[in-house]
Coordinates of C-alpha atoms in Angstrom, one line a residue:
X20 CA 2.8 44.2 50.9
X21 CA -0.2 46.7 49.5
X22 CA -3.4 44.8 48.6
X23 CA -2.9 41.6 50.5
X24 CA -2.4 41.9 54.4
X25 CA -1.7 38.4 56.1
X26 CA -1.6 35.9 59.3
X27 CA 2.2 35.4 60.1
X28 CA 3.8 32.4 61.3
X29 CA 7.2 31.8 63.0
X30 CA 8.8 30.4 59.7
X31 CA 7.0 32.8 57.3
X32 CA 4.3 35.2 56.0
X33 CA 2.4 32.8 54.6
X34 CA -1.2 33.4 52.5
X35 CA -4.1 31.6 54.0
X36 CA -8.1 31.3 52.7
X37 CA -9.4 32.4 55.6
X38 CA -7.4 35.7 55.9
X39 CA -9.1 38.9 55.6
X40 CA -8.7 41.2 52.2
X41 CA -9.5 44.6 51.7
X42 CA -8.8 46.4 48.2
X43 CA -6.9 49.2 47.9
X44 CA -5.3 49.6 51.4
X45 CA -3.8 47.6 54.5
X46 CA -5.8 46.3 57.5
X47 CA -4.8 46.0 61.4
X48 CA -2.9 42.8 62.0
X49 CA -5.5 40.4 64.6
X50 CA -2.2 39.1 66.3
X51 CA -3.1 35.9 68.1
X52 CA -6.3 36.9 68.6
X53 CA -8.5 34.0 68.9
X54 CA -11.8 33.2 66.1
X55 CA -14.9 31.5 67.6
X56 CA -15.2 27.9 66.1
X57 CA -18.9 27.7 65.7
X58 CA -20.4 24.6 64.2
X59 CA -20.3 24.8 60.3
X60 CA -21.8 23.0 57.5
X61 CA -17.9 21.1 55.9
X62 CA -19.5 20.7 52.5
X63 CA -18.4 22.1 49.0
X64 CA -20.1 25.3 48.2
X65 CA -19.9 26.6 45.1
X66 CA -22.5 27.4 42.2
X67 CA -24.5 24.5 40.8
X68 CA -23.6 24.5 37.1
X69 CA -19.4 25.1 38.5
X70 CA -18.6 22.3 36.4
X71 CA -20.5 24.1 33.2
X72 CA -19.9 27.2 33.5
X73 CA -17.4 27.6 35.9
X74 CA -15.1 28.8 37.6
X75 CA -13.3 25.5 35.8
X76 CA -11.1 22.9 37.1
X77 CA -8.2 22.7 34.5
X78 CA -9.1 18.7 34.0
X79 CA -12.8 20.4 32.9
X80 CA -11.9 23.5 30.9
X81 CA -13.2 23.5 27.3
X82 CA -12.5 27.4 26.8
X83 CA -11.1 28.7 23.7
X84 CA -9.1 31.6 22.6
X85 CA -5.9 33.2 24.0
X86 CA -5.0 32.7 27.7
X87 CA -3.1 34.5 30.5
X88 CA -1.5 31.3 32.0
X89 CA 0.0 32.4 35.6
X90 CA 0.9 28.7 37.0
X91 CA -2.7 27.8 39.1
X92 CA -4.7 30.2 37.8
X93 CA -5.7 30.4 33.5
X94 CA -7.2 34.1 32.6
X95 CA -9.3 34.2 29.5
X96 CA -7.8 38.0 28.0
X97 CA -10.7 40.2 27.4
X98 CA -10.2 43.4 25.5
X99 CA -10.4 46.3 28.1
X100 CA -8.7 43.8 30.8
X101 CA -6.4 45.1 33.2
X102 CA -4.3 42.7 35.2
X103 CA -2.0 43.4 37.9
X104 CA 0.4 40.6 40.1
X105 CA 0.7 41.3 43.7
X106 CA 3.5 40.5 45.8
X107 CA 4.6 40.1 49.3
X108 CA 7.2 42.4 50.0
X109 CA 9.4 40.4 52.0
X110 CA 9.4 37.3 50.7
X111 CA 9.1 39.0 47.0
X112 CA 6.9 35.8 46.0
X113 CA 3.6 36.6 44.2
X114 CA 0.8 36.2 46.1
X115 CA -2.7 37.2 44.3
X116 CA -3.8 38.5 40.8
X117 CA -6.3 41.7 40.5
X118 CA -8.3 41.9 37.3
X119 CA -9.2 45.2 36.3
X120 CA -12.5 45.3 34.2
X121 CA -15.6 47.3 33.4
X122 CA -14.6 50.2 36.2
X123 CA -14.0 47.4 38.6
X124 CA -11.2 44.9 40.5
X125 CA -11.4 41.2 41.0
X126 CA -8.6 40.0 43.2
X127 CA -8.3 36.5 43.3
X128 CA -6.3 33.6 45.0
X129 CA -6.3 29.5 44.9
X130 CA -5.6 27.7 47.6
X131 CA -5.4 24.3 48.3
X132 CA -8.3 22.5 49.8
X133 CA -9.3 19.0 50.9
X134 CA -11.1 16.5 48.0
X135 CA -14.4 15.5 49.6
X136 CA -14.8 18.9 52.1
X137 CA -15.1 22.7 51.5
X138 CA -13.7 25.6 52.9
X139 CA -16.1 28.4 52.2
X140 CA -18.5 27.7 54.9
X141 CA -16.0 28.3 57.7
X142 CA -13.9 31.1 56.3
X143 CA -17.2 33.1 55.6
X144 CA -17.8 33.3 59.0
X145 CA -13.9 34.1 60.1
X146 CA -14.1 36.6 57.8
X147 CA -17.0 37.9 59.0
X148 CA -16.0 37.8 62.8
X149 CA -12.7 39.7 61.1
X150 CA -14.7 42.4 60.0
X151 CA -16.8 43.0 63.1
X152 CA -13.8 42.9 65.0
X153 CA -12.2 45.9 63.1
X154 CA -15.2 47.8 63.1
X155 CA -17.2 47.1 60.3
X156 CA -20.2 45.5 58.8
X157 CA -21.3 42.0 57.0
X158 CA -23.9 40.2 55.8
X159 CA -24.4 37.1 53.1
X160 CA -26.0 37.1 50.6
X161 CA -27.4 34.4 48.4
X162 CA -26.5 35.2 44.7
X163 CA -26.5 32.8 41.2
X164 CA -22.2 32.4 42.7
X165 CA -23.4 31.1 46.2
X166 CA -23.5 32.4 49.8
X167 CA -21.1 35.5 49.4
X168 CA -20.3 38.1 51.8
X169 CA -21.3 41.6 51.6
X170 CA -18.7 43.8 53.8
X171 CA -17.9 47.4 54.9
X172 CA -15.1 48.6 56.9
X173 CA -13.9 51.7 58.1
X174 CA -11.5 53.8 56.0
X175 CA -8.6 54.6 57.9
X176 CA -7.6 57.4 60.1
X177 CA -8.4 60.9 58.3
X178 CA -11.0 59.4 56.9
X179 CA -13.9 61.6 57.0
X180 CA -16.6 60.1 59.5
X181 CA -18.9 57.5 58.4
X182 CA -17.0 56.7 55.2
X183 CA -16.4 53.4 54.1
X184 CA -14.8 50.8 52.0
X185 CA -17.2 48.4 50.7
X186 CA -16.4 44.9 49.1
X187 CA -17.6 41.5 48.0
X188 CA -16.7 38.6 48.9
X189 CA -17.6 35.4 46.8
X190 CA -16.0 31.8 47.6
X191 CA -16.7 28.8 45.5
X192 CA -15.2 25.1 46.7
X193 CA -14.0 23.1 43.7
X194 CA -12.0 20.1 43.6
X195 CA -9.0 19.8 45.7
X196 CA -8.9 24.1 45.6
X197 CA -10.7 27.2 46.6
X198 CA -10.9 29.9 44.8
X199 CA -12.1 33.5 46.6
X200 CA -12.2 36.9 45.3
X201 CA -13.0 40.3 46.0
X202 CA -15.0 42.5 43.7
X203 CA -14.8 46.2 44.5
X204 CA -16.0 49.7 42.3
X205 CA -18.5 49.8 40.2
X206 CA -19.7 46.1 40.1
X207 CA -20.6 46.7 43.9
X208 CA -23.8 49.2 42.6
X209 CA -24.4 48.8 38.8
X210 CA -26.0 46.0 37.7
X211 CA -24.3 45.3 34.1
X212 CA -21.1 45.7 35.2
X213 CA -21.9 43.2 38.3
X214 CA -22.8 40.8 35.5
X215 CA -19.9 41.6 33.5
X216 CA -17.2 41.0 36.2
X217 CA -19.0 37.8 37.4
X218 CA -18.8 36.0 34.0
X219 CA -15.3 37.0 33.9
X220 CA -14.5 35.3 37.1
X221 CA -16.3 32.6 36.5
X222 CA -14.4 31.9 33.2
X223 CA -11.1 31.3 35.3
X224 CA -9.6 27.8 35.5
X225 CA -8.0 27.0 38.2
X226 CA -5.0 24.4 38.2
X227 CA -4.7 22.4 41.5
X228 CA -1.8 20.3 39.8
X229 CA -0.6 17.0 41.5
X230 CA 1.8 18.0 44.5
X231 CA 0.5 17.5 48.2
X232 CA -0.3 20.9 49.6
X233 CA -1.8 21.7 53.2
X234 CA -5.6 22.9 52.8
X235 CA -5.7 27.0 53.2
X236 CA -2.0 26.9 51.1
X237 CA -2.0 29.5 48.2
X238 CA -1.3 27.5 45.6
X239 CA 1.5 28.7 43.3
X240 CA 1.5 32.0 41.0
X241 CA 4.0 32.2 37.9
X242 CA 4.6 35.3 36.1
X243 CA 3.8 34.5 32.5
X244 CA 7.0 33.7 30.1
X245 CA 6.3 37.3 28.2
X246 CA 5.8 39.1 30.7
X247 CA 8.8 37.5 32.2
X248 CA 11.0 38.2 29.4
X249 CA 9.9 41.8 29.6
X250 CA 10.9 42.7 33.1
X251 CA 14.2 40.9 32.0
X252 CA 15.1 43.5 29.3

């Protein structure tokens, strides 16, 4: 499915939070391969002005100006913005947005997460344990977004030796969803367009809506009503 390389389950491929994503290219399937379960701290983690300056619950939200709306996830369009809709090839269901900006990606997903606990603790250190596991590197850091993950993995086979794909990680807890992306290019080395890509994914609202869904459940992407009407020409 390109970008987005996911856990299966007997009914269906089905996007979790705590699945590993690499930009740009696919990633060895763990299989039933088994995560530790160390203890973890089940509290929200997320920035400490979230609720100022985001990212924004949709019942918070006070931004102004013209939005991409794509079902759970609002995107304030920025001149100079790129944005692409990935999807899972075999259920051909749209499973994550990538934001293309300043010479850099943001991928992002929502999922659906309990009221009073966070996920962000735990899945930092799955993801972690998932990048060891294939070979690679991580460490967290703590940044004005929270306790993020810095990661390198190998590039595939061909690759020349010692190269690598580097990524970060950031996960923020809000209420009743998570939201995590993955910044990659130059945000990962040059400090204005680190700041750049950060206040643009911090201006996304994210739109839990009413329904029940399980915690770790991607929660729902549309394909905006233009751009809609456009692939139906």
């Amino acid at each position: 499915m390109g970008l987005f390389d996911i856990f299966k389950t007997p009914e269906e491929a089905r996007p979790k939070a705590d699945k590993l994503v690499v930009p740009g290219e696919e990633v060895e399937e763990l299989g039933d391969t088994e995560l530790e379960e160390p203890d973890f701290d089940d509290s929200k983690c997320a920035p400490a002005d979230r609720a100022e300056r985001g990212p924004f619950d949709s019942e918070e939200a006070t931004l102004e100006g013209p939005m991409v709306d794509l079902g759970s996830l609002r995107i304030p369009a920025r001149e100079g913005m790129g944005l692409r809709l990935e999807v899972e090839e075999k259920t051909k269901r749209l499973v994550a947005v990538a934001l293309d900006y300043r010479e850099s990606t943001v991928q992002v997903q929502a999922f659906a997460s309990p009221r009073s606990t966070g996920l962000w603790n735990r899945i930092r250190v799955q993801l972690a344990e998932q990048v060891e596991q294939q070979g690679g590197s991580a460490r967290e850091l703590e940044t004005d977004l929270g306790i993020e993950l810095e990661t390198r993995l190998p590039l595939m086979a061909g690759a020349p030796d010692g190269a690598y794909r580097a990524a970060r990680f950031i996960g923020v807890d809000g209420p009743r969803w998570f939201l995590r992306a993955v910044l990659s290019g130059k945000a990962l080395h040059d400090e204005d367009a680190a700041r750049e890509v950060e206040e643009l994914f911090r201006s996304i609202i994210v739109v839990r809506g009413d329904r029940p869904i399980p915690p770790r459940d991607l929660l729902p992407i549309q394909i905006p009503e233009a751009m809609a009407q456009q692939l139906g020409k």
